[in-house]
mmCIF file of C-alpha atoms in Angstrom:
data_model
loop_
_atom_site.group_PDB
_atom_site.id
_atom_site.type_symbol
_atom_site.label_atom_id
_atom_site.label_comp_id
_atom_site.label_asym_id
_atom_site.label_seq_id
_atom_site.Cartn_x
_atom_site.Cartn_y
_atom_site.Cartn_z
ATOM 1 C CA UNK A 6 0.000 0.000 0.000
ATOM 2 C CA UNK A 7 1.771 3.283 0.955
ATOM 3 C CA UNK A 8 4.933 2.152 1.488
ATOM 4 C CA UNK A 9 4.790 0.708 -2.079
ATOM 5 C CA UNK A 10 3.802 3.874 -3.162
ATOM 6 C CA UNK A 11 6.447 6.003 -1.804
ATOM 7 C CA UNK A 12 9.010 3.672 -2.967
ATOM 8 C CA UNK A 13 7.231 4.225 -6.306
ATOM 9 C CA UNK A 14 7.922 7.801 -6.263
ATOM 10 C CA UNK A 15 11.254 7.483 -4.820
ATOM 11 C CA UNK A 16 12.611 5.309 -7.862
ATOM 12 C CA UNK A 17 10.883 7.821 -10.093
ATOM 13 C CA UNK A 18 12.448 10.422 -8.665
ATOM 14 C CA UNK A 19 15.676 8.663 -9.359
ATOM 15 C CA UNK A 20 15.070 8.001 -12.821
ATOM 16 C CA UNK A 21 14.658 11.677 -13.673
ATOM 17 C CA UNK A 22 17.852 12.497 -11.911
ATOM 18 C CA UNK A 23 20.948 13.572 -13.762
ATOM 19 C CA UNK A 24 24.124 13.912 -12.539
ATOM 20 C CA UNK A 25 27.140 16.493 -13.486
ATOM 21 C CA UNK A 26 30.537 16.469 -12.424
ATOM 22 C CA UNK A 27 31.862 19.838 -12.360
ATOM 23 C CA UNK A 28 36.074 20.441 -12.421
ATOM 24 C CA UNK A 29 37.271 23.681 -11.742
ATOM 25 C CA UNK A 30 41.021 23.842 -12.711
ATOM 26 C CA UNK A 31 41.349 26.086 -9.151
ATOM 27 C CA UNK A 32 40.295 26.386 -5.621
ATOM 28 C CA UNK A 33 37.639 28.165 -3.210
ATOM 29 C CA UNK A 34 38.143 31.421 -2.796
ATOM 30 C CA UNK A 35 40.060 31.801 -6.207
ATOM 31 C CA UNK A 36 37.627 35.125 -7.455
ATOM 32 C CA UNK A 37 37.113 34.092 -11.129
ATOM 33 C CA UNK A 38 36.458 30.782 -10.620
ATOM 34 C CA UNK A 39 34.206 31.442 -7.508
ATOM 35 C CA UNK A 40 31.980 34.154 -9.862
ATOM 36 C CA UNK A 41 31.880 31.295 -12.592
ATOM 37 C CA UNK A 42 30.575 28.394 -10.047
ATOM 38 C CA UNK A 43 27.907 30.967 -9.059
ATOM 39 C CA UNK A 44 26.590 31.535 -12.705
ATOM 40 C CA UNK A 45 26.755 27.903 -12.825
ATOM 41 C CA UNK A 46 24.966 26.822 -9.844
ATOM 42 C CA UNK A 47 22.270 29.537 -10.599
ATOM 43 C CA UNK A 48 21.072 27.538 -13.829
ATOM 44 C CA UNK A 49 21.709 24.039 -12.966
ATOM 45 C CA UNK A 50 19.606 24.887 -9.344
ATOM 46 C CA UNK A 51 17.056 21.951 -8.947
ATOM 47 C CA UNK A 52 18.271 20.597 -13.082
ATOM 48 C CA UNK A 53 21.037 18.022 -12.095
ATOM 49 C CA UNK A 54 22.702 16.424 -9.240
ATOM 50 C CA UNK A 55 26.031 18.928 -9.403
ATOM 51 C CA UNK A 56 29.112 17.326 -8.054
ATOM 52 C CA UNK A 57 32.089 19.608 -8.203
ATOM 53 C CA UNK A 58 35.762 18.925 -7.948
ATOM 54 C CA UNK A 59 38.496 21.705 -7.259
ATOM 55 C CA UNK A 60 42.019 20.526 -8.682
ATOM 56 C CA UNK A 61 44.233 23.463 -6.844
ATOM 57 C CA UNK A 62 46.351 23.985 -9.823
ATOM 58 C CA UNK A 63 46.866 27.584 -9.043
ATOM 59 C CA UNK A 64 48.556 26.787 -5.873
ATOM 60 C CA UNK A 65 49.882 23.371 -6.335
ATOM 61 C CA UNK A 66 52.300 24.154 -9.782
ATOM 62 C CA UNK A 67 54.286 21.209 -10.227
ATOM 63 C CA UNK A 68 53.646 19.374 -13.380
ATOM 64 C CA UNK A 69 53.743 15.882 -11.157
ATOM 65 C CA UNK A 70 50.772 17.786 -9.183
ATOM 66 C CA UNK A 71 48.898 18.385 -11.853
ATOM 67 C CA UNK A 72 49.086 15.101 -13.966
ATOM 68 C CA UNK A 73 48.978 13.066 -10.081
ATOM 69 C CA UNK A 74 45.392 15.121 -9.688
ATOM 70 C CA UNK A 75 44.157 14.711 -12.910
ATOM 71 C CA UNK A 76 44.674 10.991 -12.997
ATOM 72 C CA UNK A 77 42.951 11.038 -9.343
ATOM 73 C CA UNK A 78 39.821 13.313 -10.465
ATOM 74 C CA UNK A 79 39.587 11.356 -13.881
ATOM 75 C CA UNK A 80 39.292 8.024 -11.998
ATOM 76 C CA UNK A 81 36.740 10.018 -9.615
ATOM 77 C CA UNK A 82 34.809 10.829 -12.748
ATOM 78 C CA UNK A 83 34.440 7.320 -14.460
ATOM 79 C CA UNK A 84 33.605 5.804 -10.952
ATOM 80 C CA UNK A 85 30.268 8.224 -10.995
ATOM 81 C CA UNK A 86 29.551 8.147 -14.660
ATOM 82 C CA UNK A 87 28.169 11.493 -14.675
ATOM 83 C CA UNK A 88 25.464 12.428 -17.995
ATOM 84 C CA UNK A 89 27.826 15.653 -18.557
ATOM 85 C CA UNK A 90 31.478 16.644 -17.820
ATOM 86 C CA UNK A 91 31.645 20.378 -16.889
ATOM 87 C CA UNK A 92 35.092 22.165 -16.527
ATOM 88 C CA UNK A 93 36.671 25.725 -16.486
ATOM 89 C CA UNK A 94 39.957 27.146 -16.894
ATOM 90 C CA UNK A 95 42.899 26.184 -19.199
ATOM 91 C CA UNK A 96 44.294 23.264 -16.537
ATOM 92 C CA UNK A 97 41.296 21.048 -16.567
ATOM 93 C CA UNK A 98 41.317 21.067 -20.561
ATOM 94 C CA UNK A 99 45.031 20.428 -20.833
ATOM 95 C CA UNK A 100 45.881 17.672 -18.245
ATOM 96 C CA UNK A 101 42.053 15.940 -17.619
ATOM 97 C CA UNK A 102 39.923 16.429 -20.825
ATOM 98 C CA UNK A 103 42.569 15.641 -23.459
ATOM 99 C CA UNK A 104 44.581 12.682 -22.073
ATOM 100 C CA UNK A 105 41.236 11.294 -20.132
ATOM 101 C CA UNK A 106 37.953 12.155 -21.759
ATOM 102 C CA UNK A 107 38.481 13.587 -25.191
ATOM 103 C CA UNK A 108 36.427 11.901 -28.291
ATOM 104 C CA UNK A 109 34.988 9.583 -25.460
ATOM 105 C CA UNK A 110 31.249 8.863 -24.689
ATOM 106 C CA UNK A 111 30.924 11.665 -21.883
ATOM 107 C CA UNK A 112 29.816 15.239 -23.546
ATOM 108 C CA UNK A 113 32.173 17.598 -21.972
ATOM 109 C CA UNK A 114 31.540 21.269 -21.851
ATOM 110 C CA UNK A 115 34.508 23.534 -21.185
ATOM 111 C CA UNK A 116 34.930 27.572 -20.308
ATOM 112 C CA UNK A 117 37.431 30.020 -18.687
ATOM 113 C CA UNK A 118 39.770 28.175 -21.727
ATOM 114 C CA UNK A 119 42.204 31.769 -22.511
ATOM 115 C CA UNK A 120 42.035 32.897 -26.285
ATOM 116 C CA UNK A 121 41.316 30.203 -28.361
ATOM 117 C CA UNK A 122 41.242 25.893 -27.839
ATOM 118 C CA UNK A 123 43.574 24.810 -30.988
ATOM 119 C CA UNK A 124 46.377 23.905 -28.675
ATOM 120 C CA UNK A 125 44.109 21.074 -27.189
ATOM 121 C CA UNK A 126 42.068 19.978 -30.241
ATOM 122 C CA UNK A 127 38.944 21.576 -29.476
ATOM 123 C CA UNK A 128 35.786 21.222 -30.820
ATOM 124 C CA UNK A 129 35.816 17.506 -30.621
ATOM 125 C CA UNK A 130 33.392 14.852 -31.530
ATOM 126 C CA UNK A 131 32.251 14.851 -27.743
ATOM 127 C CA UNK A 132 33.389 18.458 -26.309
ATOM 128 C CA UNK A 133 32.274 21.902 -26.798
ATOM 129 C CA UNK A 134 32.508 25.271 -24.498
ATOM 130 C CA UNK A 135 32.742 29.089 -24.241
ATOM 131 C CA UNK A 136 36.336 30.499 -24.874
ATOM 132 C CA UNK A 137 37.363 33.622 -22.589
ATOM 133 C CA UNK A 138 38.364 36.346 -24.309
ATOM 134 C CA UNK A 139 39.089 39.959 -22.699
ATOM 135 C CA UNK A 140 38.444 43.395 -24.201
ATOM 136 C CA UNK A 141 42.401 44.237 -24.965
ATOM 137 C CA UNK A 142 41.862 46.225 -28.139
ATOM 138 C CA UNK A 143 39.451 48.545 -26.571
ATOM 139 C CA UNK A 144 41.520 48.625 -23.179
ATOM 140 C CA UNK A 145 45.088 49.089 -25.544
ATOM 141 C CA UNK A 146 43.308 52.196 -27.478
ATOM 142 C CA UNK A 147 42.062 54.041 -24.315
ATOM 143 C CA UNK A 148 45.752 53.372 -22.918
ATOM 144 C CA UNK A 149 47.323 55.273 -26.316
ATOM 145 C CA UNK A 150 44.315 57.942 -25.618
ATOM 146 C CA UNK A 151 44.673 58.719 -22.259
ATOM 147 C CA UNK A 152 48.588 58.883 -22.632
ATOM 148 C CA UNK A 153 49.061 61.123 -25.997
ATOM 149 C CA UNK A 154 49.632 58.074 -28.051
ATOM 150 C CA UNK A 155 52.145 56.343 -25.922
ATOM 151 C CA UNK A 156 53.799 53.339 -27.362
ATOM 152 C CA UNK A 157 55.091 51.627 -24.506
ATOM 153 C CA UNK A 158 53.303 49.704 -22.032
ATOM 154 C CA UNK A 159 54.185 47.041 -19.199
ATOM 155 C CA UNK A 160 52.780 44.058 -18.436
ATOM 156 C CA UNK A 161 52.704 42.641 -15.239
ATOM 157 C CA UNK A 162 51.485 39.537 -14.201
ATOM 158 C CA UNK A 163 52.321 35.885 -12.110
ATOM 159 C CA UNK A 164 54.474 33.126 -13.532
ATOM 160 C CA UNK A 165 51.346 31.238 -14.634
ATOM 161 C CA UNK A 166 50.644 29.149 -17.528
ATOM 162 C CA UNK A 167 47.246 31.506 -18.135
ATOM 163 C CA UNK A 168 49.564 34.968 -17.816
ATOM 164 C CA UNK A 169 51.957 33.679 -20.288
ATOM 165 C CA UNK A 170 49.011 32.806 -22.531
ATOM 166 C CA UNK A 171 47.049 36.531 -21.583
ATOM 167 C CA UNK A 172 50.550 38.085 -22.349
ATOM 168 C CA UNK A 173 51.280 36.527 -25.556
ATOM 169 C CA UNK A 174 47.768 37.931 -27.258
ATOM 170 C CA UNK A 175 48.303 41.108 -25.830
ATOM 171 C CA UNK A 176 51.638 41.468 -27.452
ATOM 172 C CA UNK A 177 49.942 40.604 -30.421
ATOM 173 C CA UNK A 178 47.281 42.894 -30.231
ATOM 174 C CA UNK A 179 49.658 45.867 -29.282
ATOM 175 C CA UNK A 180 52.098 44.676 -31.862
ATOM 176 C CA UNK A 181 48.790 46.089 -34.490
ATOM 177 C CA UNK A 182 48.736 49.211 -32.295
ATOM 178 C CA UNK A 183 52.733 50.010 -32.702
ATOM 179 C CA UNK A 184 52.791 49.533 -28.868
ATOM 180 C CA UNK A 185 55.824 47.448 -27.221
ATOM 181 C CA UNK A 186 54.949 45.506 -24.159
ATOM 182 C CA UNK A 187 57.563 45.153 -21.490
ATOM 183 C CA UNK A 188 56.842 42.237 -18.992
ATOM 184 C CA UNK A 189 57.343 40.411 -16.047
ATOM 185 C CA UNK A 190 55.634 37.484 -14.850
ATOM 186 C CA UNK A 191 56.678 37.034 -11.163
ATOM 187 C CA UNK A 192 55.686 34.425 -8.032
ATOM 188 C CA UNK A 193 56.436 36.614 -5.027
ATOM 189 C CA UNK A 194 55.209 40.073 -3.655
ATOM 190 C CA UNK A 195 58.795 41.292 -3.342
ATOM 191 C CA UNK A 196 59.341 40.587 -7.264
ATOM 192 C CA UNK A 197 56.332 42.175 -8.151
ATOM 193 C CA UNK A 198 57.184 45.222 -6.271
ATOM 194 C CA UNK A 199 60.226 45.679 -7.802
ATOM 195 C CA UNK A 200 59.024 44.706 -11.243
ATOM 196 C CA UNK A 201 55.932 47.582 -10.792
ATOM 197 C CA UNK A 202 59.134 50.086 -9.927
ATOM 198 C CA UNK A 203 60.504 49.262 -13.724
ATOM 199 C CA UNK A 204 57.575 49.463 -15.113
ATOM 200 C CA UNK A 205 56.970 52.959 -13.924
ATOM 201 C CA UNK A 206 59.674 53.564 -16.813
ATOM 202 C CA UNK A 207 57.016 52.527 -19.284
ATOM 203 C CA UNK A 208 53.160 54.868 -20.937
ATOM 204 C CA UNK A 209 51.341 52.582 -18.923
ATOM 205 C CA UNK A 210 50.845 49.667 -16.549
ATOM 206 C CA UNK A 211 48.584 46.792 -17.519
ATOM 207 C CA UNK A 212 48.268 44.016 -14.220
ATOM 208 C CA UNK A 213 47.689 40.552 -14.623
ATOM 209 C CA UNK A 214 46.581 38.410 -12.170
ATOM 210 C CA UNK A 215 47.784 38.029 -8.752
ATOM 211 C CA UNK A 216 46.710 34.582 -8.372
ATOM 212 C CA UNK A 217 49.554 32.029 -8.167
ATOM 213 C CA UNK A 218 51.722 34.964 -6.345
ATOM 214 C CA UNK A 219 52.710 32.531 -3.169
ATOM 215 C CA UNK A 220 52.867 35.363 -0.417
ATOM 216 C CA UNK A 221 50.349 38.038 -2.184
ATOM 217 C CA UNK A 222 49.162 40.421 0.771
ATOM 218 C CA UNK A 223 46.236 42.988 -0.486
ATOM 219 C CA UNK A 224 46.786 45.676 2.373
ATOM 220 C CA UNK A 225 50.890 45.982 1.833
ATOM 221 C CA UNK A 226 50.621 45.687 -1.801
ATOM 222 C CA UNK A 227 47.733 48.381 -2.292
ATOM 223 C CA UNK A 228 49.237 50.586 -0.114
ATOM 224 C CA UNK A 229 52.416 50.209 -2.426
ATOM 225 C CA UNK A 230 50.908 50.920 -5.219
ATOM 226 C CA UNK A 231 49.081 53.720 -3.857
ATOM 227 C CA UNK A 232 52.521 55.225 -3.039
ATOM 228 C CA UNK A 233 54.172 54.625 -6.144
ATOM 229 C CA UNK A 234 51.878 54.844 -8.742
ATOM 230 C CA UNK A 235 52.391 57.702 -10.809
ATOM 231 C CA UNK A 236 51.379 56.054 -14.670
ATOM 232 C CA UNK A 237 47.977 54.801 -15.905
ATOM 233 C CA UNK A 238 47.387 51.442 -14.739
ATOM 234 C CA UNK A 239 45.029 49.122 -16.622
ATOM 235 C CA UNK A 240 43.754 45.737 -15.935
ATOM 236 C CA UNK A 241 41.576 42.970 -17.222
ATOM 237 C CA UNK A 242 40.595 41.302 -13.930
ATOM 238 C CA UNK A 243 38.088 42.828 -11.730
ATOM 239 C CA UNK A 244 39.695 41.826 -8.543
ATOM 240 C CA UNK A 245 42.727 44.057 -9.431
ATOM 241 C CA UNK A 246 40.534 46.952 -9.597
ATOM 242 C CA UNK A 247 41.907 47.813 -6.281
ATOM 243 C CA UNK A 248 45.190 48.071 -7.952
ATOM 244 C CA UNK A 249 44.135 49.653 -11.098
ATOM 245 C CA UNK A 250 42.973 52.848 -12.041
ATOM 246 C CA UNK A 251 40.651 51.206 -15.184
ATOM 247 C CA UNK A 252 39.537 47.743 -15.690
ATOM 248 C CA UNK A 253 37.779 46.423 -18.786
ATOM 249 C CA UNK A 254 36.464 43.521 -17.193
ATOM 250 C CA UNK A 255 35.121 40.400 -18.103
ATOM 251 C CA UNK A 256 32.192 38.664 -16.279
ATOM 252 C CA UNK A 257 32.980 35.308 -15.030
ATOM 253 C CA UNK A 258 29.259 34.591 -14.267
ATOM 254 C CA UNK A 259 28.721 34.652 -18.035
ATOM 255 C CA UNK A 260 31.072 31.908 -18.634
ATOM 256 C CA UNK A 261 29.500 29.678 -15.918
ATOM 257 C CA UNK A 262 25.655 30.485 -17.231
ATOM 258 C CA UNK A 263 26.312 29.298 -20.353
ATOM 259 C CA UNK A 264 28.129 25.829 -19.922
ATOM 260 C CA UNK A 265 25.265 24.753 -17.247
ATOM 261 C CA UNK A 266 22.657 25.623 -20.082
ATOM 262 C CA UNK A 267 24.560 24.181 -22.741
ATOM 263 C CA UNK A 268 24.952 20.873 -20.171
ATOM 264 C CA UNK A 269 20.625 21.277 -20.356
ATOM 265 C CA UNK A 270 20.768 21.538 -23.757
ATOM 266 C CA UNK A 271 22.840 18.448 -24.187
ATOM 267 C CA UNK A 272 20.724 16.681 -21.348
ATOM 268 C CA UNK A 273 17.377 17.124 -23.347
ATOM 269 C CA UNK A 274 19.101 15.123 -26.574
ATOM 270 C CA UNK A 275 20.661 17.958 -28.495
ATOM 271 C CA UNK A 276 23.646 16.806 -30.342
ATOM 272 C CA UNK A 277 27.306 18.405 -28.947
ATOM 273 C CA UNK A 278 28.489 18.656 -32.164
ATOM 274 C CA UNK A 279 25.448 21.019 -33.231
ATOM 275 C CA UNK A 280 26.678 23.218 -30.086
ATOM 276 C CA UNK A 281 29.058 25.890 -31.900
ATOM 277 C CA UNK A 282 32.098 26.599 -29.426
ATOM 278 C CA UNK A 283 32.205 30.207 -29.033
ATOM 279 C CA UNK A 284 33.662 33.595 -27.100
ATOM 280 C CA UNK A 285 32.272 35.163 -23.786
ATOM 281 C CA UNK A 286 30.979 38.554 -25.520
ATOM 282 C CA UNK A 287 30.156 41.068 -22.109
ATOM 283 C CA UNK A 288 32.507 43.300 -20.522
ATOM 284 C CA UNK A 289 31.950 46.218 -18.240
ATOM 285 C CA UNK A 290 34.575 49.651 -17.831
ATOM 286 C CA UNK A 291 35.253 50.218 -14.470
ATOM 287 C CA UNK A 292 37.127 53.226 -13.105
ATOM 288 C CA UNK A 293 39.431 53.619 -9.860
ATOM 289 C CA UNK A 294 38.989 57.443 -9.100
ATOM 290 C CA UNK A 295 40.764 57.505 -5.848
ATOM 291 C CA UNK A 296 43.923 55.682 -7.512
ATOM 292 C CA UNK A 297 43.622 58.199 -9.889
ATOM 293 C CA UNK A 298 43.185 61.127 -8.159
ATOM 294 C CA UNK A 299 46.557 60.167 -6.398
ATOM 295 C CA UNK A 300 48.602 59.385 -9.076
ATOM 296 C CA UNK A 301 47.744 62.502 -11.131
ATOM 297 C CA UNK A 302 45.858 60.507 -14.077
ATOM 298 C CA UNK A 303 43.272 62.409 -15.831
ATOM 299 C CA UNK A 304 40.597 60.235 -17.324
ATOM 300 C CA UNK A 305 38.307 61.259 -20.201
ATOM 301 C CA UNK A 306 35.048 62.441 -20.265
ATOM 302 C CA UNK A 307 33.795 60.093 -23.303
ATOM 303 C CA UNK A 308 35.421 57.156 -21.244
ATOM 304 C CA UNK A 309 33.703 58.404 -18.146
ATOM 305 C CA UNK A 310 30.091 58.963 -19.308
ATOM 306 C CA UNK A 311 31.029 54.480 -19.739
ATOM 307 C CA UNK A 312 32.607 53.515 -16.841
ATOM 308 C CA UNK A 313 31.150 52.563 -13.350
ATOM 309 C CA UNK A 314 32.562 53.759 -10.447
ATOM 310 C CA UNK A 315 35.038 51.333 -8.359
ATOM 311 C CA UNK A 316 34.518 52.615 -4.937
ATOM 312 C CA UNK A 317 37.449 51.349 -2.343
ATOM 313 C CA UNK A 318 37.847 52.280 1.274
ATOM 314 C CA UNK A 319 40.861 54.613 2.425
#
């Protein structure tokens, strides 16, 4: 009688159940990725039985970390047969999807994957995704604008495998511009200070991430910067805004919306290979007035009437 029946609805229950395994290349508490798992969890709320796994790659560098992890996460993965394989970041794609998953059974849906996918084979027969791609160009020509046409910028970033990527397309876009990009790619505070020093030499300052900077401290280095910044200072990431005086920004929720409704999509029967890979297309302007107002900077009024304000305590 009843008992029958709830079991009845139990095992239904079941049936309609889905699961996804979800593989961040990062950790908690990482910004981007943390904005990206919030987009995602937002559209797969009450869709799929959402298992996530956090590889640490930012922290842990070591190529025998990484390939130790990913064999450990893949074996994870084909113990809980998930419907869909979700993932974001380049870290996941290099060292899990490709050796582990690629032209397989499982659909696989990538994004946070810098620039462009060639280097890993993407789109496959089983893997599609949303490349992340941020607003240099625009950021580059309000740099040469707001500097009388200067030609030299630095860039300034950690010793990552996604800052050597980011600074190899900006190059290349500056390269159109007849700008020459200085860099540094550093993994302590101390060689970032003294790397921000030389690039005081330079038009303008454009930061890369912090993450993957062992000993980062936000207090000591913001008050640094606030001391010696006397140059425009440009940025892609919003949580260098503190550090920046503009930041064409890209929205990490964006990324994460679209792979858990592209998962749906693929869920409800619709061939991956019909699902086009393509490129995260919003950005917002953001500008730091009080960094401004201490180095000197003068921004423009057409930029302004764009920009939102990035308010930051004293």
């Amino acid at each position: 009688g009843l008992l029958g029946l709830i079991l009845m609805s139990c095992l239904s229950s079941i049936a309609y159940a889905w699961t996804c395994v979800y593989v961040s290349s990062y950790h908690k508490g990482y910004a981007w990725s943390d904005a990206l798992e919030r987009g995602l969890r937002k559209e797969l709320d009450g869709q799929c039985d959402l298992i996530q796994i956090d590889m640490d790659t930012k922290r842990n560098k070591s190529e025998l970390y990484k390939i130790r992890k990913s064999r450990e996460v893949a074996n994870e993965i084909i113990k809980i047969k998930p419907d869909v394989l979700i993932t974001s970041d380049d870290n996941a794609a290099r060292y899990l999807v490709v050796p582990y998953f690629k032209d397989s059974k499982l659909p696989v849906v990538f994004s946070g994957i810098n620039w462009t996918v060639e280097e890993y084979g993407f789109p496959a027969t089983n893997v599609t995704g949303m490349v992340e791609v941020a607003p240099i160009r625009p950021m580059l020509r309000w740099a040469q604008r707001l500097t009388e046409q200067g030609t030299r910028g630095f860039y300034l970033g950690s010793d990552t495998l996604t800052e050597a990527k980011n600074l190899k397309y900006l190059v290349k876009a500056a390269d159109d511009l007849n700008i020459s990009i200085s860099s540094a790619l550093v993994n302590d505070g101390e060689a970032w200070q003294s790397a921000f020093k030389e690039a005081e030499e330079a038009d303008f300052i454009i930061l890369g991430s912090s993450a993957g900077i062992h000993d980062w401290d936000e207090k000591t280095m913001m008050s640094f910067v606030r001391e010696h910044a006397r140059k425009l200072i440009l940025t892609n990431n919003d949580w260098m805004l503190p550090f920046s005086m503009l930041g064409f920004v890209k929205i990490p929720q964006e990324q994460g919306e679209w792979a858990a409704k592209t998962a749906i999509a693929i869920h409800k029967g619709i061939p991956i290979q019909r699902i086009p890979v393509v490129a995260n297309r919003k950005w917002e302007i953001y500008e730091n007035t009080l960094l401004m107002k201490l180095a000197g900077v003068k921004n423009s009024d057409v930029l302004r009437a764009r920009t939102k304000k990035y308010i930051q305590d004293l």
